Short mmCIF file of C-alpha atoms (C1' of nucleotides) in Angstrom, two decimals:
data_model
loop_
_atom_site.label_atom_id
_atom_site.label_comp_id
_atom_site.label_asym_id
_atom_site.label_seq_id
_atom_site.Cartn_x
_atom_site.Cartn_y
_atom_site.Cartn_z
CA UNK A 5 215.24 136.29 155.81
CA UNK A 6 215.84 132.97 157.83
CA UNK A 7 220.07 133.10 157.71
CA UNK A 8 220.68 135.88 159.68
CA UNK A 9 221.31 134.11 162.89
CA UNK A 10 221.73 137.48 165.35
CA UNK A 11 218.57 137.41 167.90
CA UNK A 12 218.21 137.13 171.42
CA UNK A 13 218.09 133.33 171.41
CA UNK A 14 221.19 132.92 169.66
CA UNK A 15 223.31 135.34 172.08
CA UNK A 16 221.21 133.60 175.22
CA UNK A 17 222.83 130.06 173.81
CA UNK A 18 226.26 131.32 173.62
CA UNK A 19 226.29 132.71 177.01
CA UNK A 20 225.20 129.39 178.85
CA UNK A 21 228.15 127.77 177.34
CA UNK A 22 229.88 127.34 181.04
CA UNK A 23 228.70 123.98 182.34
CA UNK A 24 229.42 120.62 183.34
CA UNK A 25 230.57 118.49 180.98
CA UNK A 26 228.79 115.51 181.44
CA UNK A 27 227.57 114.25 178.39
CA UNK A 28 229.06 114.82 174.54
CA UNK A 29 228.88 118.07 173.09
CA UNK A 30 226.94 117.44 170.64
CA UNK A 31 224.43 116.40 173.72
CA UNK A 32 224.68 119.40 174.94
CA UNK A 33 224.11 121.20 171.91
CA UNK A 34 221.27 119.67 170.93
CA UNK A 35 219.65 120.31 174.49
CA UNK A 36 220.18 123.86 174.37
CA UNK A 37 218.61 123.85 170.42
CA UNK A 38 215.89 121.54 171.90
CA UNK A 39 214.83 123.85 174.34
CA UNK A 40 215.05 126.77 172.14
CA UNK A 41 212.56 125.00 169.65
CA UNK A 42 210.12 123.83 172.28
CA UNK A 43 209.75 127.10 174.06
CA UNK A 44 209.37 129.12 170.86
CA UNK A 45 212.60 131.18 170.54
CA UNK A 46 213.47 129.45 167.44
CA UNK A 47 210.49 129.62 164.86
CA UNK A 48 209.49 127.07 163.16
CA UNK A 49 210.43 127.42 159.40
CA UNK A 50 213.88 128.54 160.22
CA UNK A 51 216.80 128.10 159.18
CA UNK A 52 219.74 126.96 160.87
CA UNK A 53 223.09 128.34 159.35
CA UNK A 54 226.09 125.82 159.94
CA UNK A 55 228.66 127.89 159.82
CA UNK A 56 227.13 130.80 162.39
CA UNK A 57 225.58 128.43 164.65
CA UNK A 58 229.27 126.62 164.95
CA UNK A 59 230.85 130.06 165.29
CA UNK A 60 228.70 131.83 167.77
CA UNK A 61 228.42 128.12 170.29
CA UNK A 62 232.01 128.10 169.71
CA UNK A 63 231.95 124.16 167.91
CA UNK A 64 232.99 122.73 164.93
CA UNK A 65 230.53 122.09 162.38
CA UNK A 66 230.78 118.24 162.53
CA UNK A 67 230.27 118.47 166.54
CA UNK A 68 226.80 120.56 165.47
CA UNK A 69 225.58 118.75 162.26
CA UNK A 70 226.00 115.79 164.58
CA UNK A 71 223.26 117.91 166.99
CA UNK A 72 220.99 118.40 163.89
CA UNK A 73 221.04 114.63 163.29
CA UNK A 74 219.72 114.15 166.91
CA UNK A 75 216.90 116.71 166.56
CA UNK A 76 216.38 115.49 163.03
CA UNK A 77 215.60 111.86 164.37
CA UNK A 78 213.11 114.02 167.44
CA UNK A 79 211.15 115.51 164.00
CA UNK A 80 212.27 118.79 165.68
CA UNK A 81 214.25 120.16 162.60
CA UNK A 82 214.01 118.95 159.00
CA UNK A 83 217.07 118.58 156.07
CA UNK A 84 216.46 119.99 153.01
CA UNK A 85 219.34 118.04 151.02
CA UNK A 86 221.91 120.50 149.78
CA UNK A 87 220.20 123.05 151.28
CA UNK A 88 220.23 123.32 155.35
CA UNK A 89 217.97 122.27 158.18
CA UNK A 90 215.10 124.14 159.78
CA UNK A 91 212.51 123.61 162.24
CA UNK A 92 210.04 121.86 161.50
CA UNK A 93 206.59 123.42 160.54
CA UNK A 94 203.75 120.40 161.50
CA UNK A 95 201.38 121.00 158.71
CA UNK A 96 197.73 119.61 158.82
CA UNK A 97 198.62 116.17 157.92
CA UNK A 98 200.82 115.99 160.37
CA UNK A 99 198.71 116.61 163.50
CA UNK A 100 196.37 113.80 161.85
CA UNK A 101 198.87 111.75 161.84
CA UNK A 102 199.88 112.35 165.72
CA UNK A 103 196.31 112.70 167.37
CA UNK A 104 195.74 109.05 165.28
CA UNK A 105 198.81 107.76 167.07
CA UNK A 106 197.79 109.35 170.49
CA UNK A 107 194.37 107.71 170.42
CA UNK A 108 195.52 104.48 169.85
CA UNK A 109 198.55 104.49 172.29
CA UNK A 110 197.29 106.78 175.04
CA UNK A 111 193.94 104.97 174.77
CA UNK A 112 195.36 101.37 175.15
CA UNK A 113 198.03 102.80 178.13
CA UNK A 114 194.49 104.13 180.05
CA UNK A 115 192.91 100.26 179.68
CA UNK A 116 195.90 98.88 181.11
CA UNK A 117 194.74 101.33 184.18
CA UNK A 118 193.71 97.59 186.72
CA UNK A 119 197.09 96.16 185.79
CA UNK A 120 199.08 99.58 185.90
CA UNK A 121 201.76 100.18 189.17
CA UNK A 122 200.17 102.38 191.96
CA UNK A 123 203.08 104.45 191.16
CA UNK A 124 202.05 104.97 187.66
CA UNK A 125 198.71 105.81 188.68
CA UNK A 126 199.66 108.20 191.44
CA UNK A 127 201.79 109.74 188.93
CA UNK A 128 199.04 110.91 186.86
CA UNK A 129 196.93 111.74 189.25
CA UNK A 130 199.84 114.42 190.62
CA UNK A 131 199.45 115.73 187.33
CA UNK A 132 196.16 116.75 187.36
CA UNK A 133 196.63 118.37 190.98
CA UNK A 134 199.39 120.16 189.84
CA UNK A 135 197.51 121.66 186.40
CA UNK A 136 194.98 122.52 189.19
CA UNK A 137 197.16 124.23 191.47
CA UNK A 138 199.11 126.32 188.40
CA UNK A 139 194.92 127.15 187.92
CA UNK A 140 194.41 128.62 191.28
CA UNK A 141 197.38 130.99 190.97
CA UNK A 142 196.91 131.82 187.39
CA UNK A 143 199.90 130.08 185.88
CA UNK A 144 198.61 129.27 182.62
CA UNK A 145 202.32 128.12 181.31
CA UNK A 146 202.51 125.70 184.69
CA UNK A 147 199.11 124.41 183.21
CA UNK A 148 200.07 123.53 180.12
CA UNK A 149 203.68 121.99 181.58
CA UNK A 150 201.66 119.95 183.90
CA UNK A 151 199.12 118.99 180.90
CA UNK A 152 201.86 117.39 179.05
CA UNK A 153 202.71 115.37 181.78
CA UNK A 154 199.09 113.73 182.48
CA UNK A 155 199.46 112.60 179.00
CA UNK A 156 202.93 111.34 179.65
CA UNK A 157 201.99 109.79 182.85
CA UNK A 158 199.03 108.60 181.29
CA UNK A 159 200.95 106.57 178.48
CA UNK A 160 203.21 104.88 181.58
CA UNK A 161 200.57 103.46 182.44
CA UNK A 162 201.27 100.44 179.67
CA UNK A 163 204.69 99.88 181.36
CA UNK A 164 206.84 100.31 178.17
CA UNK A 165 210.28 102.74 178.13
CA UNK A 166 209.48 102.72 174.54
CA UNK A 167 206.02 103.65 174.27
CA UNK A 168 207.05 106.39 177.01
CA UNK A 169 209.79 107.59 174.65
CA UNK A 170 207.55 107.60 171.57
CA UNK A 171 205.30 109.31 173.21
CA UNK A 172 207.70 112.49 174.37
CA UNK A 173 208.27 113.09 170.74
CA UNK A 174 204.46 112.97 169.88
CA UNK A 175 204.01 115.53 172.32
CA UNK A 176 206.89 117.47 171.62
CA UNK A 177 205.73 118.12 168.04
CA UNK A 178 202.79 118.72 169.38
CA UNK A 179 204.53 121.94 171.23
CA UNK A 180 205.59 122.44 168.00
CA UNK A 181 202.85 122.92 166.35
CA UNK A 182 201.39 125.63 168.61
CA UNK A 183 204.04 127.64 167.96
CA UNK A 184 203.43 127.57 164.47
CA UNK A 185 199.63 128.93 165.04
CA UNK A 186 201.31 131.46 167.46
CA UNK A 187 198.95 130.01 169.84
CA UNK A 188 200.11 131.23 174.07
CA UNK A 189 199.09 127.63 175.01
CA UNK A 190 197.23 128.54 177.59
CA UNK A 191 193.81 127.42 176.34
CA UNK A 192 195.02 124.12 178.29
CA UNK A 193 192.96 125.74 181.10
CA UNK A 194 189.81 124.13 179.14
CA UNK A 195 191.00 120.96 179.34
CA UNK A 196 191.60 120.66 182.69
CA UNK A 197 187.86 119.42 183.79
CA UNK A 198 188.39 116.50 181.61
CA UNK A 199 191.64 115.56 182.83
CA UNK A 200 190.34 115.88 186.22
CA UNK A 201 187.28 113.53 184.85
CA UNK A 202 189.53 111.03 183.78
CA UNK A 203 191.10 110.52 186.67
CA UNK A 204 188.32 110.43 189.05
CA UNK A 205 186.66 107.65 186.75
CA UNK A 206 189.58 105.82 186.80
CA UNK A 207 189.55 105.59 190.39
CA UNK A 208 185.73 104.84 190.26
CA UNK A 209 186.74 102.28 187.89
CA UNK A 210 185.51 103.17 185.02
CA UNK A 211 188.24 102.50 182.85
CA UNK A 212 185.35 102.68 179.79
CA UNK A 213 183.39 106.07 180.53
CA UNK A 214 187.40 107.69 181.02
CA UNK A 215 188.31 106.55 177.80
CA UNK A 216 185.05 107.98 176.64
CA UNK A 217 186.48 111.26 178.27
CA UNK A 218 190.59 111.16 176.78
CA UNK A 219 188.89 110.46 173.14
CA UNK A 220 186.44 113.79 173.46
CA UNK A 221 189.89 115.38 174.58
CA UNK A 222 191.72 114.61 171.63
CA UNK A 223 189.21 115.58 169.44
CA UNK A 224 188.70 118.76 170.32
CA UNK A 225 192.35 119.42 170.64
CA UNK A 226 192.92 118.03 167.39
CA UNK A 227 190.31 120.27 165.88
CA UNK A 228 191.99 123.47 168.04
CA UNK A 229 195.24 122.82 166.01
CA UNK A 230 193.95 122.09 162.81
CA UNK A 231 191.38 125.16 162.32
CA UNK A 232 194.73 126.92 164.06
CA UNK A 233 196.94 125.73 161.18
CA UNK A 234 194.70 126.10 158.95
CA UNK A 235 194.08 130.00 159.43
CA UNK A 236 197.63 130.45 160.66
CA UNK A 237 199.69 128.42 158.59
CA UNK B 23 237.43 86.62 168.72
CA UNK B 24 234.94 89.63 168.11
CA UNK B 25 237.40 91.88 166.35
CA UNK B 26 238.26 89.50 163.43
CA UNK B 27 235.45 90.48 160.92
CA UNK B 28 237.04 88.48 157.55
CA UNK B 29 232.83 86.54 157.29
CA UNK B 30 231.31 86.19 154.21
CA UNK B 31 228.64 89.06 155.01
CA UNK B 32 231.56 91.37 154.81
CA UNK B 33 232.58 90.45 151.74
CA UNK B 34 229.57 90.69 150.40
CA UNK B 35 229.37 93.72 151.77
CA UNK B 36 232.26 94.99 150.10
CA UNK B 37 231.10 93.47 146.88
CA UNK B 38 227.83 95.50 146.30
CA UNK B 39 229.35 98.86 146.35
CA UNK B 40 228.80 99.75 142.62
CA UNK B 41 224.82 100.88 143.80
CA UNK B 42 223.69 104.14 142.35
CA UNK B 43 224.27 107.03 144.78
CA UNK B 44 221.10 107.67 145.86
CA UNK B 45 221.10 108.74 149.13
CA UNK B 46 223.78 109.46 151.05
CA UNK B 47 227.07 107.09 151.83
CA UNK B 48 225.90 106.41 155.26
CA UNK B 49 222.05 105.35 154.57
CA UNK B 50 223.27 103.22 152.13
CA UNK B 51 226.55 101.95 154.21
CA UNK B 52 223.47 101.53 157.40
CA UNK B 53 221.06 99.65 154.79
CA UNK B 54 223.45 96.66 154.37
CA UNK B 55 224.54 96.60 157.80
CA UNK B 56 220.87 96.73 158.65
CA UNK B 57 219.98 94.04 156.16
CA UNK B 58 223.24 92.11 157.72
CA UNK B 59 222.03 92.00 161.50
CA UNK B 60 217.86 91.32 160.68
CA UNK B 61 219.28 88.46 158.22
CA UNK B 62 221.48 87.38 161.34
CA UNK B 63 223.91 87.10 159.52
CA UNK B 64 226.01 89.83 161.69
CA UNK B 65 225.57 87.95 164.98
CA UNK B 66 223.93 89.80 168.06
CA UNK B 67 227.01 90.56 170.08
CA UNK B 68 229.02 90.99 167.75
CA UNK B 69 231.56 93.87 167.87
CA UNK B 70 231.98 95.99 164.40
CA UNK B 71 235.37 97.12 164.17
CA UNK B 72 235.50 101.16 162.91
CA UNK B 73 238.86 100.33 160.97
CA UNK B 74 238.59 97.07 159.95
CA UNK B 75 235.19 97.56 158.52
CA UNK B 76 235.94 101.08 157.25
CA UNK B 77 238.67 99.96 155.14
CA UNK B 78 236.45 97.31 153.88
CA UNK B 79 233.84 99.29 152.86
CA UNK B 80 235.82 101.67 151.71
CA UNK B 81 234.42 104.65 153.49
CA UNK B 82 235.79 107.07 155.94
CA UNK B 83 235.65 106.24 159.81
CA UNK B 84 233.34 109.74 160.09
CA UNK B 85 230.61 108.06 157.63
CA UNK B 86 230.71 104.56 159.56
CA UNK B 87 230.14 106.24 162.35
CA UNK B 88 227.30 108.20 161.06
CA UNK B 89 226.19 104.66 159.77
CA UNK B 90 226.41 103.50 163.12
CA UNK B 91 224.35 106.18 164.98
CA UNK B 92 221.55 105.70 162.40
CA UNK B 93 221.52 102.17 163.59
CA UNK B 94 222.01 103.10 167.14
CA UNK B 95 218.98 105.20 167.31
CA UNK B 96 216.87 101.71 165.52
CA UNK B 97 218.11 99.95 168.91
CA UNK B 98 219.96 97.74 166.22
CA UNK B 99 223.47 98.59 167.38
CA UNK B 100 224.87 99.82 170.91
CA UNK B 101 227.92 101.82 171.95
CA UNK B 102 229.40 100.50 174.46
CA UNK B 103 231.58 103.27 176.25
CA UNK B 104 235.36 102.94 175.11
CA UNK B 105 234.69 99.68 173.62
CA UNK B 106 233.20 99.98 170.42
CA UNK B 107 229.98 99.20 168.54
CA UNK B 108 228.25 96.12 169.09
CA UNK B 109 224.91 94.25 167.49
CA UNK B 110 222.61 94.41 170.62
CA UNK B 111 221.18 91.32 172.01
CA UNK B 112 217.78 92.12 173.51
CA UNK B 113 217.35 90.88 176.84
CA UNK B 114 214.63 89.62 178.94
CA UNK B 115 213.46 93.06 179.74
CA UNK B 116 213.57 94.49 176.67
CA UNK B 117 211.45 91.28 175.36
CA UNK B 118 208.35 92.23 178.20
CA UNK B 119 208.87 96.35 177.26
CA UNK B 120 208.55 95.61 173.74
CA UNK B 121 205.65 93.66 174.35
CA UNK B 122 204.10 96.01 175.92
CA UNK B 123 204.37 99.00 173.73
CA UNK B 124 202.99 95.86 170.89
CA UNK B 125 199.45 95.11 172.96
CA UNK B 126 199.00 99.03 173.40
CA UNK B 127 199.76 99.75 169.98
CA UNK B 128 198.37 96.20 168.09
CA UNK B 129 195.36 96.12 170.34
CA UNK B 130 194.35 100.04 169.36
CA UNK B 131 194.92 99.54 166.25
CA UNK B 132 192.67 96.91 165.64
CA UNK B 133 189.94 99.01 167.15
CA UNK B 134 189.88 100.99 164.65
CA UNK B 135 188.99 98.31 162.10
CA UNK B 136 185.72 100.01 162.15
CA UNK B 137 187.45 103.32 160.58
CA UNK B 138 189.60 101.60 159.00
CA UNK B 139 190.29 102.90 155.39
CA UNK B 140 189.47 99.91 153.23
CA UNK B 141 193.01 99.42 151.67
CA UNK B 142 194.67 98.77 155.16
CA UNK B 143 191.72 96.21 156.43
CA UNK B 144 193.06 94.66 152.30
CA UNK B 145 196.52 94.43 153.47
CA UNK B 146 195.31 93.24 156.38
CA UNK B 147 193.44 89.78 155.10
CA UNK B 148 196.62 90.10 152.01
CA UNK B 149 199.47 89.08 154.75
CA UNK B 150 197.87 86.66 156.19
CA UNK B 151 197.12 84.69 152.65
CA UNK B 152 200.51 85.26 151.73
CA UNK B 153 201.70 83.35 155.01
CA UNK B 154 199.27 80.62 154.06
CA UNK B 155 200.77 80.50 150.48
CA UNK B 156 204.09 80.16 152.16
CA UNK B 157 202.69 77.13 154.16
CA UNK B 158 201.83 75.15 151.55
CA UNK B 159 205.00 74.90 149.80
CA UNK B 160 207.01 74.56 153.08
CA UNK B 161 208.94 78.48 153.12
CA UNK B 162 209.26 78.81 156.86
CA UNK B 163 211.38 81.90 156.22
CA UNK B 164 208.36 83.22 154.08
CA UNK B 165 205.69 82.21 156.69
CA UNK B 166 208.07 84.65 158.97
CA UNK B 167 207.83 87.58 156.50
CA UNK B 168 204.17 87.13 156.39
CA UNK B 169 203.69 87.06 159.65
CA UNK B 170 205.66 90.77 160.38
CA UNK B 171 203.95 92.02 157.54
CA UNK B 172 200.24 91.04 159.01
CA UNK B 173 201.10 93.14 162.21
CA UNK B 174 202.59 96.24 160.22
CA UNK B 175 199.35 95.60 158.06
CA UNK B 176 197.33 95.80 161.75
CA UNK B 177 199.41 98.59 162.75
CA UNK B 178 198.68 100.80 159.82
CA UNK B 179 194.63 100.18 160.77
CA UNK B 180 195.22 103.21 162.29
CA UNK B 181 196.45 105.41 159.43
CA UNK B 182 199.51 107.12 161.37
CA UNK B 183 203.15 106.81 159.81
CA UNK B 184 204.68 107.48 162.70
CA UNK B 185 203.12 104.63 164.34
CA UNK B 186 203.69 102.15 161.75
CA UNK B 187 207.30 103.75 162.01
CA UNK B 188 207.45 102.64 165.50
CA UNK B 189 206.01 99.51 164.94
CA UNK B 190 208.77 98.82 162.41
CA UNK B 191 211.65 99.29 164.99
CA UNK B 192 210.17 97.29 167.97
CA UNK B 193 209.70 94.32 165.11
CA UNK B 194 213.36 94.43 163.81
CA UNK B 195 213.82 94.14 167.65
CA UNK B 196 211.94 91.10 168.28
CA UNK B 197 213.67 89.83 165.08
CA UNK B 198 217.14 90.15 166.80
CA UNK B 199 215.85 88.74 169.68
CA UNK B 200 215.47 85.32 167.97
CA UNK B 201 218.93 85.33 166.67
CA UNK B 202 220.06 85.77 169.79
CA UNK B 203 217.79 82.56 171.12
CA UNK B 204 219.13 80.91 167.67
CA UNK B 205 215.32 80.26 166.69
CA UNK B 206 215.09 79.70 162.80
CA UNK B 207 211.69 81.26 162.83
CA UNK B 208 209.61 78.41 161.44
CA UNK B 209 208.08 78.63 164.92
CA UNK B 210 205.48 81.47 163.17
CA UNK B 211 204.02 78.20 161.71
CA UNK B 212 202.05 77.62 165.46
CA UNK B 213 200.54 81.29 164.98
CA UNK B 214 199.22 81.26 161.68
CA UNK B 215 195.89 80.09 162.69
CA UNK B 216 195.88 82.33 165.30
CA UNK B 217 196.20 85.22 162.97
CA UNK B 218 193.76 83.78 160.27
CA UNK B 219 190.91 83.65 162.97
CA UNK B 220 191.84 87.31 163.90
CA UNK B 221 190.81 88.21 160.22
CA UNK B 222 187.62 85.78 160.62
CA UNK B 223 186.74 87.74 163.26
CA UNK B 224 187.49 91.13 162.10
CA UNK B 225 185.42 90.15 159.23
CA UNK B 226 182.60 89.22 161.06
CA UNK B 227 183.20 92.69 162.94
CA UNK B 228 183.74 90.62 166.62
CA UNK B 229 186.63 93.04 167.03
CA UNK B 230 186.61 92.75 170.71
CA UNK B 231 187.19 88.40 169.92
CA UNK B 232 189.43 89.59 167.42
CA UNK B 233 191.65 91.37 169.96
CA UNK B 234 191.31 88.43 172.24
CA UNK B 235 192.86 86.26 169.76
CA UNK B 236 196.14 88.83 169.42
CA UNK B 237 196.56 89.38 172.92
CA UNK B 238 196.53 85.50 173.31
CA UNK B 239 199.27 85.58 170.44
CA UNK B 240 200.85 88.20 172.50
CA UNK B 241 200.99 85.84 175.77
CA UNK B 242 202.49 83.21 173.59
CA UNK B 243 205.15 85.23 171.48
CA UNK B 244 206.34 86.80 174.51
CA UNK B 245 206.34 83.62 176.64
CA UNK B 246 208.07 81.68 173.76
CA UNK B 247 211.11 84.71 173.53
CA UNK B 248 211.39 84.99 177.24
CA UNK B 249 212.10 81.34 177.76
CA UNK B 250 213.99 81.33 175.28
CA UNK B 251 216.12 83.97 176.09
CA UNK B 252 216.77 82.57 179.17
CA UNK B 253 217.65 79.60 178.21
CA UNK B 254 220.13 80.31 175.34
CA UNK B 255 220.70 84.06 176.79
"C1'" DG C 22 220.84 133.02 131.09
"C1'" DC C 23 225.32 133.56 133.37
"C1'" DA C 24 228.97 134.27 136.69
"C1'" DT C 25 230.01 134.59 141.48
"C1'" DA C 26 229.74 133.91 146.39
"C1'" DT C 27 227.80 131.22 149.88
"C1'" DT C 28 226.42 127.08 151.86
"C1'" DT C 29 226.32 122.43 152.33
"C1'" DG C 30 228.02 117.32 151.48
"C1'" DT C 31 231.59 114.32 152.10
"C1'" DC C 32 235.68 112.86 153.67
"C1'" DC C 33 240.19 113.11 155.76
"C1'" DG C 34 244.03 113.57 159.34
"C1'" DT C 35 244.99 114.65 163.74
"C1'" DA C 36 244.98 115.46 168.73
"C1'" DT C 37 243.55 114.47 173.32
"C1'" DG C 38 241.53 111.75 176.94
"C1'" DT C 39 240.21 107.28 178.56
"C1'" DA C 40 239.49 102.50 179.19
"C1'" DT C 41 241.28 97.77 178.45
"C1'" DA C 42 244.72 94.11 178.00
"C1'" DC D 3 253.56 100.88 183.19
"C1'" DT D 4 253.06 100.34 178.39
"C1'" DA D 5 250.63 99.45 174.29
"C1'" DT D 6 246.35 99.25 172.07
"C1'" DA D 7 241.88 100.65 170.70
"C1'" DC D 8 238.32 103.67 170.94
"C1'" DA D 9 235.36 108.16 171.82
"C1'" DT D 10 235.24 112.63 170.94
"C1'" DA D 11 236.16 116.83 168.86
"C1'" DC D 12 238.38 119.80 165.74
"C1'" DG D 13 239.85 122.03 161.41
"C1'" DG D 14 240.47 121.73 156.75
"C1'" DA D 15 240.10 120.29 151.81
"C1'" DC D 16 237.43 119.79 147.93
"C1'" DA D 17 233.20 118.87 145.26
"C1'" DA D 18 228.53 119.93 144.52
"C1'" DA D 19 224.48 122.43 145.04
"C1'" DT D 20 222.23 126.69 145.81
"C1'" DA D 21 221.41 131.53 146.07
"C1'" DT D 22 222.38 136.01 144.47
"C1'" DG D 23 223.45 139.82 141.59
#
DNA sequence: GCATATTTGTCCGTATGTATA
DNA sequence: CTATACATACGGACAAATATG
């Protein structure tokens, strides 16, 4: 049953529909689907009815298939031609396809580490302290939040706006992707030491040996999601 | 006079509009524009008119404009607030983020020749005897094609779609940029040695000289577009 | 297999606000 | 200030595809 569209998250969007109006609607839209997606309120595999979703956020349906379109172009939702959009479901393939992409740009942002700003690299150092400090008072969903970041911080290292960008929706299908395996994300707390490796070789200048470190990282994330999918999906 | 859009690429536009309907009106409305600007034959800068190119098309101003943000989001086009739609004319910053994101991604890539399935390291040693081909009888404009199809060919070393789909964007980029510098292109003639002694190399498996050779391509390519650019820009 | 209701695809006209000449 | 051109959003019309009984 994926059309009826009456759950918490639907009434929770509705309700937030008092703010600013500083970009488009359809921006607006889109953030508040966006979030729903990436936190897990909206399920991967479901649907998204036009004509309820543009009757409960009060919007026409152009305003709102123009919101698809944006998520559609994040890989956040898929169209099904003639027959709606839903959220994506990563399968197997996909997270292949993303850890290969991570490995080469996340690897070739860390060897730009000698040439990178100072505030690039403070900026991913912060983001290991901070996954440590979410550690120390048991905030596993700080953790993860601050995870994402090293990697984003990480990847700014190369200097590019558009390796930065590419890189947000790698990560965010990433997010994804746990939420298809139902997984609490909080097994991030393993991968902590090695972030905190990273970064101390870095400053030892050992831009080799921390590669070493980020490519034992992404395989044994990679191989987290896909045994996950693979039971799970 | 940007408004005036009577060229000859819109009435060749208008002529090819007997196509099968394959995908929707707006792909196929944004693959001729597309085609239009990397062809340079829709000048960077130059302003697309909503009615005057709606009417000529014969399409609704709702399906331009869904035309439009498809090219938007490809960095091909840009809204300017209250003004209109406009081919974008990359700038000297865009030229140095774009290059960039290409040594990150380029340089990874060819790391993995090792890995490499055997097909892509094929395509690989393909485009760059195709360019040579296109030497010999004097087709600059082929020696160009060559030469963007031997980096999406180094680009796929690394077996991710969404990579080479990146890839694909930032090099419709850098082929706006030379319209904008009015460069014909023939100029790829100076790098096709460069990129037949990156296949040498690969071949020989010196992949660390073989990613010397690109990154010097890199320092040229980018030195070549930002002069340019600021020259003619 | 068929008929019906629902949903989506496509396109249009319009209205309002805003920026530019 | 007026006229123009555009961004944005809305609601509706109709065809086509799909789902449902």
């Amino acid at each position: 049953m994926t059309t009826g569209q009456a759950d918490g998250w639907l009434a929770a969007l509705a309700k937030e529909r008092g703010d600013l109006d500083r970009s488009s609607t359809a921006e607006r839209v889109a953030d508040k689907l966006r979030a729903g997606v990436l936190e897990g309120d909206i399920a991967p595999g479901r649907q998204l009815n036009e004509k309820a979703l543009g009757d409960a956020l009060r919007i026409s349906r152009n305003t709102l298939r123009e919101a698809f379109r944006l998520l559609t172009h994040e890989r956040l939702l898929v169209h099904e031609y003639s027959k709606g959009v839903f959220v994506r479901r990563p399968d197997v393939a996909d997270i292949v396809d993303i850890y290969a992409a991570r490995r080469v740009i996340e690897c070739g942002a860390v060897r730009r580490w000698p040439h990178a700003a100072d505030a690039a690299k403070q900026a991913v150092r912060d983001a290991v302290a901070l996954g440590l400090a979410c550690r120390e008072r048991g905030d596993w969903t700080g953790v993860g939040t601050a995870n994402v970041r090293f990697h984003q911080a990480l990847t700014a290292l190369a200097g590019s706006a558009r390796l930065d960008e590419e890189m947000a929706r790698l990560l965010a299908e990433v997010r994804l992707a746990f939420h298809v395996m139902g997984d609490p994300e909080e097994f991030h707390r393993d991968y902590l030491p090695l972030n905190e490796a990273i970064v101390t070789r870095l400053d030892a200048g050992e831009v080799r040996q921390a590669e070493e470190s980020l490519l034992t990282y992404f395989d044994r994330a990679e191989d987290h999601l896909v045994t996950g999918l693979r039971a799970k999906g």
